[in-house]
Each structure stands twice: as structure tokens, then as C-alpha cells.
């Protein structure tokens, strides 16, 4: 079964968040499409059961990939890792909502996990948050995070740490962007991804002060690196 491009969902300016749905059950696809259709900021651009075919058919390219974890009888954690490694925002949704599976999905690079029983509101909010690189923690994911007894702190990339350090030094995100020779949007992504990593660890940091506290606690930055 191939991918089904979805025509007519985009506004003329192409400003809505584009979503690709990958599932091997047409009834599930139609149900999720109907949920997402209730939010005018979202547009489904392709659907189908094969991730590569769906993403190739998506026009314009999908901002978020909503991916069923079990396709044609096989768990596709490897595909989650592949797509995430290629820079895709992958939201995994599945009936397999045990903590071990959820944590494995996050370890593979998915930006969020959504249990299929969690309903329309959580589905819409998860996709909106994923598109803007914001953390959103629906109930099944929250349970897995709270129950996670693994040791270790969030691992930030060198660029994420550099952006945070400059931002903590009372620089605006625009100033950080100029200093790092990147866009302000990319700076925001680095900061938001750090917040997502802390949310996954069960240590949310919604404010700049909270994020700074977390980073100092974990030795990611030193207090003497922060200017007055």
C-alpha cells in the first residue's frame, strides 16, 4: 500500500504545520486525521503505511511525522532512530505503552510518545508542541518518566551547551545568534531541545532561571561562567 498525498489542506501561504501520518490501519489514519482537522494550525499532507514512501509523497515536506511503532507486524524502533537522526521530528504513537517501550522510543530520538488511547486533545497538543520544539508530556509519557530509575543527566550537544551559556550570560537570543553565526530560530531550537531533554528526565525547566539551575546542578555550566 502506497502513500496518499492529501490535497487542499494547506492555506495559500503554506503557513500551517504539516503532518505525515504513518500507520498500517486505514481506520486509525482516518481517525487521527479527523482529530488533527479540528486544529486549524495543522494540515495533514501525506498518509500511508511505509515511512519512506509517505515522506517522499509529502508536499510540502512534513514538519512532524506521526509514526505508529508497530508496522506490518514489526516494531520499528530502528526507523524511529533513522528518521530522528536525519532531523525529522518524530512523534511515536502506539498501543504499546509500557514504560520500557516508551523510554526506548525516547532513547531512539523521538520528540514525544503518545499512547493511542490518550485521545484527540493530547494528540493535537503533542503535534503542536513537537512542531515548535517544545516539550509536551501526555499521561503515558509522564508515567514512564516518573518511573524511570535509570541514572544519568540529560546529555546536551556542544552547540546546545554553547547557546545556553551565552543566553544565560544575559544575552538576547538575537545576540546569541550573531555570536554563534546562526539564525535566531536555531538558537531557540537549541534552548527548546534542552528543555525537552530535562522534561524527559522528569526535571522540567520552563523558565530561564529554572533551566539555569538545572544546568548548574548537573555541571553543564559553572556558576562562574555566568556574568552578573
Tab-separated table of C-alpha atoms in Angstrom:
chain	number	residue	atom	x	y	z
A	1	UNK	CA	0.000	0.000	0.000
A	2	UNK	CA	1.487	3.340	-1.033
A	3	UNK	CA	1.283	6.817	0.376
A	4	UNK	CA	-1.721	9.023	-0.036
A	5	UNK	CA	-0.900	12.708	-0.580
A	6	UNK	CA	-3.639	14.873	0.875
A	7	UNK	CA	-4.698	17.757	-1.335
A	8	UNK	CA	-6.323	21.008	-0.302
A	9	UNK	CA	-5.284	21.082	3.347
A	10	UNK	CA	-2.790	23.921	3.086
A	11	UNK	CA	-3.557	27.616	3.221
A	12	UNK	CA	-2.349	29.655	0.214
A	13	UNK	CA	0.538	30.990	2.300
A	14	UNK	CA	1.543	27.496	3.354
A	15	UNK	CA	1.757	28.660	6.953
A	16	UNK	CA	0.174	25.713	8.718
A	17	UNK	CA	2.123	22.947	10.429
A	18	UNK	CA	2.368	19.983	8.096
A	19	UNK	CA	1.948	16.434	9.373
A	20	UNK	CA	2.574	12.997	7.852
A	21	UNK	CA	0.745	10.014	9.380
A	22	UNK	CA	2.317	6.559	9.104
A	23	UNK	CA	0.106	3.630	10.145
A	24	UNK	CA	-0.891	0.336	8.561
A	25	UNK	CA	-4.538	0.586	9.642
A	26	UNK	CA	-6.631	2.912	7.416
A	27	UNK	CA	-9.269	3.332	10.106
A	28	UNK	CA	-6.639	4.650	12.512
A	29	UNK	CA	-5.311	7.057	9.892
A	30	UNK	CA	-8.789	8.427	9.274
A	31	UNK	CA	-9.399	8.796	12.991
A	32	UNK	CA	-6.165	10.697	13.578
A	33	UNK	CA	-6.802	12.883	10.526
A	34	UNK	CA	-10.211	13.810	11.913
A	35	UNK	CA	-8.626	14.750	15.251
A	36	UNK	CA	-5.969	16.918	13.625
A	37	UNK	CA	-8.566	18.550	11.376
A	38	UNK	CA	-10.117	20.152	14.460
A	39	UNK	CA	-6.993	22.322	14.832
A	40	UNK	CA	-6.723	24.956	12.052
A	41	UNK	CA	-2.966	25.299	12.515
A	42	UNK	CA	-2.406	21.698	11.382
A	43	UNK	CA	-2.515	20.196	7.900
A	44	UNK	CA	-2.091	16.505	7.051
A	45	UNK	CA	-0.042	16.300	3.848
A	46	UNK	CA	0.505	12.541	3.395
A	47	UNK	CA	-0.577	9.222	4.898
A	48	UNK	CA	0.268	5.556	4.422
A	49	UNK	CA	1.934	2.504	5.892
A	50	UNK	CA	5.521	2.890	4.642
A	51	UNK	CA	7.523	5.751	6.230
A	52	UNK	CA	9.852	6.336	3.288
A	53	UNK	CA	7.019	6.367	0.741
A	54	UNK	CA	4.874	8.661	2.880
A	55	UNK	CA	7.647	11.183	3.439
A	56	UNK	CA	8.595	11.176	-0.241
A	57	UNK	CA	4.975	11.945	-1.137
A	58	UNK	CA	4.530	14.745	1.411
A	59	UNK	CA	4.152	18.097	-0.339
A	60	UNK	CA	5.160	20.382	1.246
A	61	UNK	CA	7.550	18.382	3.429
A	62	UNK	CA	6.147	17.260	6.765
A	63	UNK	CA	7.104	19.286	9.838
A	64	UNK	CA	6.054	16.395	12.099
A	65	UNK	CA	5.920	12.650	11.449
A	66	UNK	CA	3.267	10.800	13.458
A	67	UNK	CA	4.593	7.231	13.360
A	68	UNK	CA	2.937	4.043	14.578
A	69	UNK	CA	5.566	1.990	16.395
A	70	UNK	CA	4.341	-1.345	15.012
A	71	UNK	CA	4.073	-1.578	11.231
A	72	UNK	CA	3.195	-4.764	9.359
A	73	UNK	CA	3.832	-6.876	12.439
A	74	UNK	CA	7.231	-5.408	13.299
A	75	UNK	CA	8.373	-2.882	15.907
A	76	UNK	CA	10.169	-0.098	14.037
A	77	UNK	CA	12.465	1.423	16.646
A	78	UNK	CA	15.221	1.358	14.043
A	79	UNK	CA	13.124	3.581	11.770
A	80	UNK	CA	12.482	5.963	14.665
A	81	UNK	CA	16.238	6.282	15.141
A	82	UNK	CA	16.858	6.675	11.414
A	83	UNK	CA	14.278	9.418	10.935
A	84	UNK	CA	15.268	11.249	14.106
A	85	UNK	CA	18.926	11.077	13.127
A	86	UNK	CA	18.018	12.655	9.799
A	87	UNK	CA	16.482	15.628	11.614
A	88	UNK	CA	12.822	14.604	11.476
A	89	UNK	CA	10.511	15.491	14.346
A	90	UNK	CA	9.073	12.060	15.084
A	91	UNK	CA	6.095	11.599	17.391
A	92	UNK	CA	5.599	7.897	18.052
A	93	UNK	CA	2.062	6.773	18.814
A	94	UNK	CA	1.288	3.225	19.775
A	95	UNK	CA	-0.871	0.844	21.766
A	96	UNK	CA	2.388	-0.467	23.281
A	97	UNK	CA	2.590	1.982	26.190
A	98	UNK	CA	4.672	0.158	28.783
A	99	UNK	CA	7.446	2.237	30.329
A	100	UNK	CA	10.265	0.181	28.796
A	101	UNK	CA	8.922	0.749	25.282
A	102	UNK	CA	8.301	4.459	25.849
A	103	UNK	CA	11.819	5.047	27.191
A	104	UNK	CA	13.298	3.075	24.276
A	105	UNK	CA	11.376	5.325	21.870
A	106	UNK	CA	12.794	8.449	23.539
A	107	UNK	CA	16.288	6.964	23.509
A	108	UNK	CA	15.883	6.379	19.773
A	109	UNK	CA	15.371	10.120	19.296
A	110	UNK	CA	11.602	10.615	19.101
A	111	UNK	CA	10.494	14.039	20.309
A	112	UNK	CA	7.428	12.590	22.037
A	113	UNK	CA	5.413	9.449	22.687
A	114	UNK	CA	1.635	9.310	22.527
A	115	UNK	CA	-0.426	6.286	23.586
A	116	UNK	CA	-3.237	5.575	21.143
A	117	UNK	CA	-5.812	5.619	23.922
A	118	UNK	CA	-4.935	9.162	25.004
A	119	UNK	CA	-7.376	10.885	22.700
A	120	UNK	CA	-7.755	13.930	20.488
A	121	UNK	CA	-6.647	16.702	22.837
A	122	UNK	CA	-3.349	15.057	23.723
A	123	UNK	CA	-2.738	14.128	20.081
A	124	UNK	CA	-3.240	17.700	18.849
A	125	UNK	CA	-1.225	19.258	21.679
A	126	UNK	CA	1.633	16.803	21.207
A	127	UNK	CA	1.903	17.553	17.483
A	128	UNK	CA	1.749	21.322	18.033
A	129	UNK	CA	4.472	21.135	20.680
A	130	UNK	CA	6.676	18.882	18.552
A	131	UNK	CA	6.492	21.287	15.609
A	132	UNK	CA	7.816	24.146	17.738
A	133	UNK	CA	10.391	22.017	19.588
A	134	UNK	CA	8.546	22.467	22.894
A	135	UNK	CA	8.128	19.723	25.478
A	136	UNK	CA	4.670	18.269	25.960
A	137	UNK	CA	4.202	15.330	28.284
A	138	UNK	CA	0.944	13.367	27.917
A	139	UNK	CA	-0.031	10.908	30.673
A	140	UNK	CA	1.662	7.727	29.407
A	141	UNK	CA	4.926	9.566	28.800
A	142	UNK	CA	4.697	11.250	32.211
A	143	UNK	CA	4.276	7.872	33.879
A	144	UNK	CA	7.327	6.453	32.118
A	145	UNK	CA	9.460	9.476	33.039
A	146	UNK	CA	8.395	9.446	36.691
A	147	UNK	CA	9.053	5.729	36.902
A	148	UNK	CA	12.441	5.901	35.211
A	149	UNK	CA	15.051	4.820	37.728
A	150	UNK	CA	17.972	4.998	35.342
A	151	UNK	CA	20.834	7.209	36.466
A	152	UNK	CA	22.383	9.947	34.395
A	153	UNK	CA	21.762	13.550	33.470
A	154	UNK	CA	20.487	14.957	30.176
A	155	UNK	CA	23.175	14.937	27.507
A	156	UNK	CA	23.413	18.246	25.677
A	157	UNK	CA	25.291	18.716	22.440
A	158	UNK	CA	28.204	21.166	22.324
A	159	UNK	CA	26.062	23.627	20.365
A	160	UNK	CA	23.162	23.339	22.808
A	161	UNK	CA	25.511	23.990	25.718
A	162	UNK	CA	27.168	26.946	23.961
A	163	UNK	CA	23.808	28.521	23.135
A	164	UNK	CA	22.590	28.069	26.709
A	165	UNK	CA	25.772	29.525	28.187
A	166	UNK	CA	25.612	32.642	26.020
A	167	UNK	CA	21.901	33.029	26.707
A	168	UNK	CA	22.473	32.672	30.446
A	169	UNK	CA	25.074	35.455	30.228
A	170	UNK	CA	22.201	37.922	29.801
A	171	UNK	CA	22.437	37.895	26.019
A	172	UNK	CA	19.280	38.030	23.942
A	173	UNK	CA	18.631	35.150	21.568
A	174	UNK	CA	19.319	37.549	18.686
A	175	UNK	CA	22.729	38.366	20.213
A	176	UNK	CA	23.459	34.681	20.725
A	177	UNK	CA	22.611	34.061	17.076
A	178	UNK	CA	25.063	36.731	15.925
A	179	UNK	CA	27.776	35.421	18.242
A	180	UNK	CA	27.349	31.841	17.017
A	181	UNK	CA	26.779	32.862	13.389
A	182	UNK	CA	23.467	31.020	13.234
A	183	UNK	CA	19.834	32.059	12.954
A	184	UNK	CA	17.777	33.166	15.947
A	185	UNK	CA	15.411	30.298	15.123
A	186	UNK	CA	18.266	27.814	15.544
A	187	UNK	CA	19.162	29.334	18.915
A	188	UNK	CA	15.548	28.872	20.006
A	189	UNK	CA	15.686	25.244	18.848
A	190	UNK	CA	18.822	24.606	20.940
A	191	UNK	CA	17.184	26.093	24.050
A	192	UNK	CA	13.891	24.272	23.485
A	193	UNK	CA	15.635	20.965	22.908
A	194	UNK	CA	17.485	21.356	26.203
A	195	UNK	CA	14.128	21.943	27.901
A	196	UNK	CA	12.724	18.830	26.222
A	197	UNK	CA	15.635	16.756	27.496
A	198	UNK	CA	15.056	17.969	31.045
A	199	UNK	CA	11.321	17.321	30.759
A	200	UNK	CA	12.066	13.766	29.645
A	201	UNK	CA	14.275	13.347	32.695
A	202	UNK	CA	11.382	14.347	34.937
A	203	UNK	CA	13.020	17.672	35.826
A	204	UNK	CA	11.076	20.310	33.907
A	205	UNK	CA	12.648	23.746	33.451
A	206	UNK	CA	10.028	26.031	31.980
A	207	UNK	CA	11.784	29.319	32.818
A	208	UNK	CA	15.241	30.660	32.095
A	209	UNK	CA	16.052	30.658	35.816
A	210	UNK	CA	14.910	27.047	36.228
A	211	UNK	CA	16.920	25.923	33.220
A	212	UNK	CA	19.999	27.701	34.558
A	213	UNK	CA	19.543	25.988	37.918
A	214	UNK	CA	19.311	22.575	36.269
A	215	UNK	CA	22.375	23.201	34.135
A	216	UNK	CA	24.457	24.298	37.123
A	217	UNK	CA	23.241	21.357	39.241
A	218	UNK	CA	24.363	18.951	36.514
A	219	UNK	CA	27.697	20.640	35.890
A	220	UNK	CA	26.758	21.539	32.326
A	221	UNK	CA	27.726	25.136	33.078
A	222	UNK	CA	29.593	26.629	36.039
A	223	UNK	CA	28.297	29.486	38.147
A	224	UNK	CA	31.478	31.456	37.473
A	225	UNK	CA	30.768	31.265	33.730
A	226	UNK	CA	27.650	33.354	34.208
A	227	UNK	CA	28.122	37.090	34.272
A	228	UNK	CA	26.317	39.360	36.708
